[in-house]
Short mmCIF file of N, CA and C in Angstrom, two decimals:
data_model
loop_
_atom_site.label_atom_id
_atom_site.label_comp_id
_atom_site.label_asym_id
_atom_site.label_seq_id
_atom_site.Cartn_x
_atom_site.Cartn_y
_atom_site.Cartn_z
N UNK A 1 -11.00 -15.41 23.35
CA UNK A 1 -10.98 -14.86 22.11
C UNK A 1 -12.05 -13.70 22.02
N UNK A 2 -11.59 -12.72 21.45
CA UNK A 2 -12.41 -11.41 21.40
C UNK A 2 -13.32 -11.33 20.18
N UNK A 3 -14.40 -10.92 20.38
CA UNK A 3 -15.20 -10.71 19.35
C UNK A 3 -15.29 -9.27 18.74
N UNK A 4 -14.79 -9.16 17.55
CA UNK A 4 -14.68 -7.92 16.81
C UNK A 4 -15.75 -7.80 15.79
N UNK A 5 -16.48 -6.74 15.49
CA UNK A 5 -17.54 -6.55 14.59
C UNK A 5 -17.01 -6.68 13.12
N UNK A 6 -16.02 -5.90 12.86
CA UNK A 6 -15.58 -5.93 11.48
C UNK A 6 -14.27 -6.50 11.06
N UNK A 7 -13.40 -6.91 12.16
CA UNK A 7 -12.06 -7.43 11.86
C UNK A 7 -11.80 -8.78 12.47
N UNK A 8 -10.79 -9.48 11.82
CA UNK A 8 -10.24 -10.73 12.40
C UNK A 8 -8.93 -10.29 13.02
N UNK A 9 -8.51 -10.91 14.05
CA UNK A 9 -7.14 -10.55 14.60
C UNK A 9 -6.20 -10.90 13.54
N UNK A 10 -6.30 -11.80 12.59
CA UNK A 10 -5.32 -12.00 11.70
C UNK A 10 -5.15 -10.95 10.59
N UNK A 11 -6.28 -10.05 10.54
CA UNK A 11 -6.07 -8.92 9.64
C UNK A 11 -4.86 -8.00 9.99
N UNK A 12 -4.37 -8.22 11.25
CA UNK A 12 -3.25 -7.26 11.71
C UNK A 12 -1.93 -8.11 11.77
N UNK A 13 -1.88 -9.22 11.22
CA UNK A 13 -0.52 -10.12 11.28
C UNK A 13 0.58 -9.39 10.61
N UNK A 14 1.79 -9.30 11.24
CA UNK A 14 2.87 -8.71 10.74
C UNK A 14 3.18 -9.37 9.20
N UNK A 15 3.32 -8.43 8.36
CA UNK A 15 3.58 -8.88 6.86
C UNK A 15 4.96 -9.71 6.81
N UNK A 16 5.81 -9.51 7.54
CA UNK A 16 7.18 -10.04 7.38
C UNK A 16 7.34 -11.41 8.22
N UNK A 17 6.90 -11.32 9.42
CA UNK A 17 6.99 -12.51 10.39
C UNK A 17 5.76 -13.26 10.73
N UNK A 18 4.55 -12.72 10.47
CA UNK A 18 3.36 -13.34 10.77
C UNK A 18 2.87 -13.34 12.18
N UNK A 19 3.82 -12.63 13.09
CA UNK A 19 3.53 -12.47 14.43
C UNK A 19 2.44 -11.49 14.55
N UNK A 20 1.63 -11.59 15.66
CA UNK A 20 0.68 -10.62 15.91
C UNK A 20 0.29 -10.37 17.47
N UNK A 21 0.76 -9.21 17.79
CA UNK A 21 0.59 -8.92 19.31
C UNK A 21 -0.33 -7.62 19.36
N UNK A 22 -1.37 -7.60 18.57
CA UNK A 22 -2.25 -6.44 18.59
C UNK A 22 -3.06 -6.49 19.91
N UNK A 23 -3.17 -5.13 20.49
CA UNK A 23 -4.17 -5.05 21.77
C UNK A 23 -5.65 -5.13 21.26
N UNK A 24 -6.31 -5.97 22.01
CA UNK A 24 -7.78 -6.10 21.64
C UNK A 24 -8.37 -4.87 21.80
N UNK A 25 -8.12 -4.00 22.81
CA UNK A 25 -8.80 -2.70 22.96
C UNK A 25 -8.59 -1.81 21.88
N UNK A 26 -7.36 -1.90 21.23
CA UNK A 26 -7.10 -0.98 19.98
C UNK A 26 -8.14 -1.47 18.84
N UNK A 27 -8.35 -2.77 18.64
CA UNK A 27 -9.02 -3.34 17.54
C UNK A 27 -10.50 -2.84 17.82
N UNK A 28 -10.92 -3.02 19.06
CA UNK A 28 -12.29 -2.58 19.35
C UNK A 28 -12.52 -1.17 18.94
N UNK A 29 -11.59 -0.21 19.30
CA UNK A 29 -11.60 1.06 19.01
C UNK A 29 -11.60 1.31 17.56
N UNK A 30 -10.80 0.48 16.67
CA UNK A 30 -10.90 0.68 15.30
C UNK A 30 -12.34 0.10 14.69
N UNK A 31 -12.92 -0.80 15.36
CA UNK A 31 -14.29 -1.19 15.01
C UNK A 31 -15.19 -0.08 15.15
N UNK A 32 -14.97 0.76 16.24
CA UNK A 32 -15.89 1.75 16.29
C UNK A 32 -15.79 2.86 15.25
N UNK A 33 -14.38 3.19 14.93
CA UNK A 33 -14.05 4.10 13.87
C UNK A 33 -14.53 3.68 12.51
N UNK A 34 -14.51 2.40 12.16
CA UNK A 34 -14.92 1.86 11.07
C UNK A 34 -16.43 2.16 10.90
N UNK A 35 -17.13 1.76 11.92
CA UNK A 35 -18.58 1.91 12.02
C UNK A 35 -19.00 3.49 11.75
N UNK A 36 -18.32 4.27 12.45
CA UNK A 36 -18.67 5.90 12.32
C UNK A 36 -18.40 6.21 10.85
N UNK A 37 -17.35 5.64 10.10
CA UNK A 37 -16.98 6.03 8.85
C UNK A 37 -17.97 5.44 7.82
N UNK A 38 -18.51 4.12 8.06
CA UNK A 38 -19.49 3.62 7.22
C UNK A 38 -19.10 2.93 5.86
N UNK A 39 -17.80 2.61 5.91
CA UNK A 39 -17.41 1.66 4.81
C UNK A 39 -16.26 0.73 5.20
N UNK A 40 -16.04 -0.46 4.52
CA UNK A 40 -15.20 -1.46 4.82
C UNK A 40 -13.67 -0.89 4.86
N UNK A 41 -13.05 -1.14 6.00
CA UNK A 41 -11.49 -0.69 6.10
C UNK A 41 -10.70 -1.80 5.49
N UNK A 42 -9.80 -1.56 4.73
CA UNK A 42 -8.69 -2.52 4.38
C UNK A 42 -7.52 -2.09 5.30
N UNK A 43 -6.94 -2.90 6.15
CA UNK A 43 -5.74 -2.67 7.02
C UNK A 43 -4.53 -3.07 6.22
N UNK A 44 -3.67 -2.05 5.75
CA UNK A 44 -2.53 -2.35 5.07
C UNK A 44 -1.27 -2.71 5.85
N UNK A 45 -1.33 -2.30 6.99
CA UNK A 45 -0.25 -2.62 8.14
C UNK A 45 -0.93 -2.50 9.56
N UNK A 46 -0.65 -3.60 10.15
CA UNK A 46 -1.11 -3.57 11.65
C UNK A 46 -0.06 -3.82 12.56
N UNK A 47 0.01 -5.01 13.23
CA UNK A 47 1.21 -5.21 14.05
C UNK A 47 2.50 -5.39 13.07
N UNK A 48 3.57 -4.88 13.57
CA UNK A 48 4.92 -5.09 12.98
C UNK A 48 5.87 -5.67 14.04
N UNK A 49 6.47 -6.68 13.87
CA UNK A 49 7.40 -7.23 14.77
C UNK A 49 8.44 -6.30 14.71
N UNK A 50 9.28 -6.30 15.96
CA UNK A 50 10.31 -5.38 16.16
C UNK A 50 11.54 -5.60 15.13
N UNK A 51 11.46 -6.77 14.38
CA UNK A 51 12.59 -7.04 13.32
C UNK A 51 12.03 -6.63 12.06
N UNK A 52 10.87 -6.13 11.97
CA UNK A 52 10.22 -5.75 10.63
C UNK A 52 11.20 -4.76 10.04
N UNK A 53 11.54 -4.71 8.71
CA UNK A 53 12.45 -3.93 8.06
C UNK A 53 12.05 -2.44 8.11
N UNK A 54 10.77 -1.98 8.40
CA UNK A 54 10.54 -0.68 8.64
C UNK A 54 10.91 -0.14 10.04
N UNK A 55 10.64 -1.16 10.83
CA UNK A 55 10.86 -0.76 12.30
C UNK A 55 12.25 -0.77 12.91
N UNK A 56 13.21 -1.60 12.16
CA UNK A 56 14.48 -1.47 12.68
C UNK A 56 15.28 -0.35 12.23
N UNK A 57 14.69 0.37 11.25
CA UNK A 57 15.23 1.69 10.87
C UNK A 57 15.13 2.80 11.76
N UNK A 58 14.05 2.72 12.56
CA UNK A 58 13.54 3.79 13.46
C UNK A 58 14.60 3.85 14.56
N UNK A 59 14.96 5.23 15.00
CA UNK A 59 15.95 5.29 16.08
C UNK A 59 15.55 4.79 17.43
N UNK A 60 14.19 4.79 17.72
CA UNK A 60 13.70 4.41 18.92
C UNK A 60 13.54 2.87 19.09
N UNK A 61 13.89 2.13 18.02
CA UNK A 61 13.88 0.78 17.97
C UNK A 61 12.36 0.18 17.83
N UNK A 62 11.62 0.93 17.33
CA UNK A 62 10.15 0.67 16.96
C UNK A 62 9.16 1.54 17.43
N UNK A 63 8.05 1.72 16.59
CA UNK A 63 6.98 2.66 16.84
C UNK A 63 5.71 1.97 17.41
N UNK A 64 4.59 2.62 17.14
CA UNK A 64 3.38 2.09 17.72
C UNK A 64 2.80 0.93 17.08
N UNK A 65 3.29 0.50 15.81
CA UNK A 65 2.82 -0.77 15.37
C UNK A 65 3.50 -1.93 16.22
N UNK A 66 4.66 -1.74 16.72
CA UNK A 66 5.27 -2.84 17.49
C UNK A 66 4.60 -3.07 18.69
N UNK A 67 3.81 -2.05 19.31
CA UNK A 67 3.18 -2.15 20.48
C UNK A 67 1.77 -2.71 20.26
N UNK A 68 1.39 -2.98 19.06
CA UNK A 68 0.01 -3.53 18.84
C UNK A 68 -1.11 -2.38 18.98
N UNK A 69 -0.70 -1.17 18.86
CA UNK A 69 -1.71 -0.03 19.00
C UNK A 69 -1.75 0.95 17.73
N UNK A 70 -1.52 0.29 16.59
CA UNK A 70 -1.63 1.24 15.42
C UNK A 70 -2.17 0.41 14.19
N UNK A 71 -2.62 1.03 13.25
CA UNK A 71 -2.94 0.47 11.93
C UNK A 71 -2.97 1.52 10.90
N UNK A 72 -2.62 1.13 9.79
CA UNK A 72 -2.70 1.72 8.50
C UNK A 72 -3.87 1.35 7.71
N UNK A 73 -4.80 2.36 7.31
CA UNK A 73 -6.03 2.04 6.73
C UNK A 73 -6.19 2.74 5.31
N UNK A 74 -6.34 1.85 4.30
CA UNK A 74 -6.38 2.23 2.89
C UNK A 74 -7.22 3.24 2.67
N UNK A 75 -6.95 4.27 1.81
CA UNK A 75 -7.91 5.15 1.40
C UNK A 75 -7.79 5.44 -0.16
N UNK A 76 -8.80 5.84 -0.78
CA UNK A 76 -8.70 5.96 -2.13
C UNK A 76 -9.07 7.53 -2.58
N UNK A 77 -9.55 8.38 -1.66
CA UNK A 77 -9.74 9.80 -1.93
C UNK A 77 -9.71 10.61 -0.63
N UNK A 78 -9.96 12.01 -1.06
CA UNK A 78 -9.78 12.89 0.17
C UNK A 78 -10.91 12.80 1.01
N UNK A 79 -12.19 12.37 0.54
CA UNK A 79 -13.30 12.18 1.42
C UNK A 79 -13.16 11.20 2.53
N UNK A 80 -12.52 10.01 2.05
CA UNK A 80 -12.22 8.93 3.10
C UNK A 80 -11.16 9.39 3.95
N UNK A 81 -9.98 10.22 3.62
CA UNK A 81 -9.14 10.67 4.65
C UNK A 81 -9.82 11.63 5.43
N UNK A 82 -10.75 12.48 4.94
CA UNK A 82 -11.45 13.30 5.85
C UNK A 82 -12.20 12.69 6.95
N UNK A 83 -13.07 11.78 6.58
CA UNK A 83 -13.95 11.15 7.50
C UNK A 83 -13.09 10.31 8.57
N UNK A 84 -12.08 9.65 8.13
CA UNK A 84 -11.18 8.97 9.08
C UNK A 84 -10.70 9.83 10.02
N UNK A 85 -10.10 10.85 9.48
CA UNK A 85 -9.31 11.99 10.49
C UNK A 85 -10.27 12.61 11.33
N UNK A 86 -11.49 12.96 10.91
CA UNK A 86 -12.58 13.63 11.69
C UNK A 86 -13.07 12.72 12.97
N UNK A 87 -13.45 11.51 12.45
CA UNK A 87 -13.85 10.53 13.59
C UNK A 87 -12.73 10.06 14.36
N UNK A 88 -11.48 9.74 13.87
CA UNK A 88 -10.44 9.38 14.78
C UNK A 88 -10.11 10.36 15.96
N UNK A 89 -10.14 11.74 15.42
CA UNK A 89 -9.89 12.80 16.40
C UNK A 89 -10.96 12.77 17.52
N UNK A 90 -12.24 12.72 17.00
CA UNK A 90 -13.30 12.89 18.04
C UNK A 90 -13.32 11.62 19.01
N UNK A 91 -12.71 10.48 18.52
CA UNK A 91 -12.74 9.20 19.37
C UNK A 91 -11.58 9.16 20.17
N UNK A 92 -10.76 10.06 20.08
CA UNK A 92 -9.39 10.02 20.99
C UNK A 92 -8.14 9.22 20.45
N UNK A 93 -8.19 8.89 19.23
CA UNK A 93 -6.89 8.45 18.71
C UNK A 93 -5.86 9.51 18.86
N UNK A 94 -4.69 9.17 19.26
CA UNK A 94 -3.55 10.28 19.54
C UNK A 94 -2.57 10.27 18.54
N UNK A 95 -2.47 9.44 17.66
CA UNK A 95 -1.50 9.60 16.46
C UNK A 95 -2.13 9.37 15.17
N UNK A 96 -2.32 10.45 14.37
CA UNK A 96 -2.64 10.30 12.92
C UNK A 96 -1.68 10.75 11.82
N UNK A 97 -1.50 9.68 10.98
CA UNK A 97 -0.54 10.12 9.75
C UNK A 97 -1.27 9.98 8.61
N UNK A 98 -1.06 11.00 7.72
CA UNK A 98 -2.06 11.14 6.57
C UNK A 98 -1.01 10.99 5.28
N UNK A 99 -1.34 9.96 4.42
CA UNK A 99 -0.54 9.65 3.27
C UNK A 99 -1.43 9.75 2.12
N UNK A 100 -1.01 9.52 0.85
CA UNK A 100 -1.85 9.57 -0.33
C UNK A 100 -2.81 8.31 -0.20
N UNK A 101 -2.23 7.25 0.05
CA UNK A 101 -2.91 5.92 0.00
C UNK A 101 -3.40 5.35 1.27
N UNK A 102 -2.97 5.89 2.39
CA UNK A 102 -3.49 5.28 3.59
C UNK A 102 -3.61 6.51 4.75
N UNK A 103 -4.24 6.15 5.85
CA UNK A 103 -4.21 7.02 7.07
C UNK A 103 -3.95 6.07 8.16
N UNK A 104 -2.79 6.50 8.74
CA UNK A 104 -2.31 5.70 10.03
C UNK A 104 -3.16 6.30 11.21
N UNK A 105 -3.54 5.42 11.99
CA UNK A 105 -4.11 5.94 13.38
C UNK A 105 -3.45 5.02 14.60
N UNK A 106 -3.22 5.56 15.68
CA UNK A 106 -2.56 4.82 16.69
C UNK A 106 -3.15 5.55 18.00
N UNK A 107 -2.82 4.75 19.09
CA UNK A 107 -3.13 5.23 20.52
C UNK A 107 -1.87 5.35 21.36
N UNK A 108 -1.14 6.21 20.87
CA UNK A 108 0.21 6.55 21.53
C UNK A 108 -0.06 7.13 22.87
N UNK A 109 0.76 7.04 23.88
CA UNK A 109 0.55 7.48 25.22
C UNK A 109 1.23 8.84 25.47
N UNK A 110 2.08 9.32 24.54
CA UNK A 110 2.76 10.70 24.72
C UNK A 110 1.90 11.67 24.17
N UNK A 111 2.56 12.84 23.64
CA UNK A 111 1.87 13.98 23.11
C UNK A 111 0.98 13.54 21.88
N UNK A 112 -0.21 13.94 21.68
CA UNK A 112 -0.94 13.59 20.54
C UNK A 112 -0.39 14.28 19.34
N UNK A 113 -0.31 13.69 18.13
CA UNK A 113 0.30 14.35 16.99
C UNK A 113 -0.35 13.86 15.71
N UNK A 114 -0.32 14.90 14.70
CA UNK A 114 -0.82 14.61 13.40
C UNK A 114 0.43 14.82 12.49
N UNK A 115 0.65 14.16 11.42
CA UNK A 115 1.67 14.37 10.54
C UNK A 115 1.34 13.80 9.12
N UNK A 116 2.01 14.21 8.18
CA UNK A 116 1.86 13.82 6.79
C UNK A 116 3.24 13.01 6.46
N UNK A 117 2.95 12.01 5.34
CA UNK A 117 4.13 11.32 4.90
C UNK A 117 4.60 12.13 3.56
#
């Protein structure tokens, strides 16, 4: 069992199946991001089973959530979005998605990318 500073592995359970195949290394990296930002993170989506309704619609058959290397973090304002993005980029997160109510961060192995929803 791994020791995470701010998270429990169950914080990342798939919302539809309860499965959880999160990579410990990713959660440790998210711990560092949370520490750098200085406020509690609420994970709105962590691991997603390949059968999850969002993932089965993807042409590739699943994204970084299905690999256990992604999380969506709830945000309530632009300052929080900015802090997460700034620190995530500095820490080497390679996928960053920006939405009104959350910021997606991941550790994809292909080309780094930033997008909006």
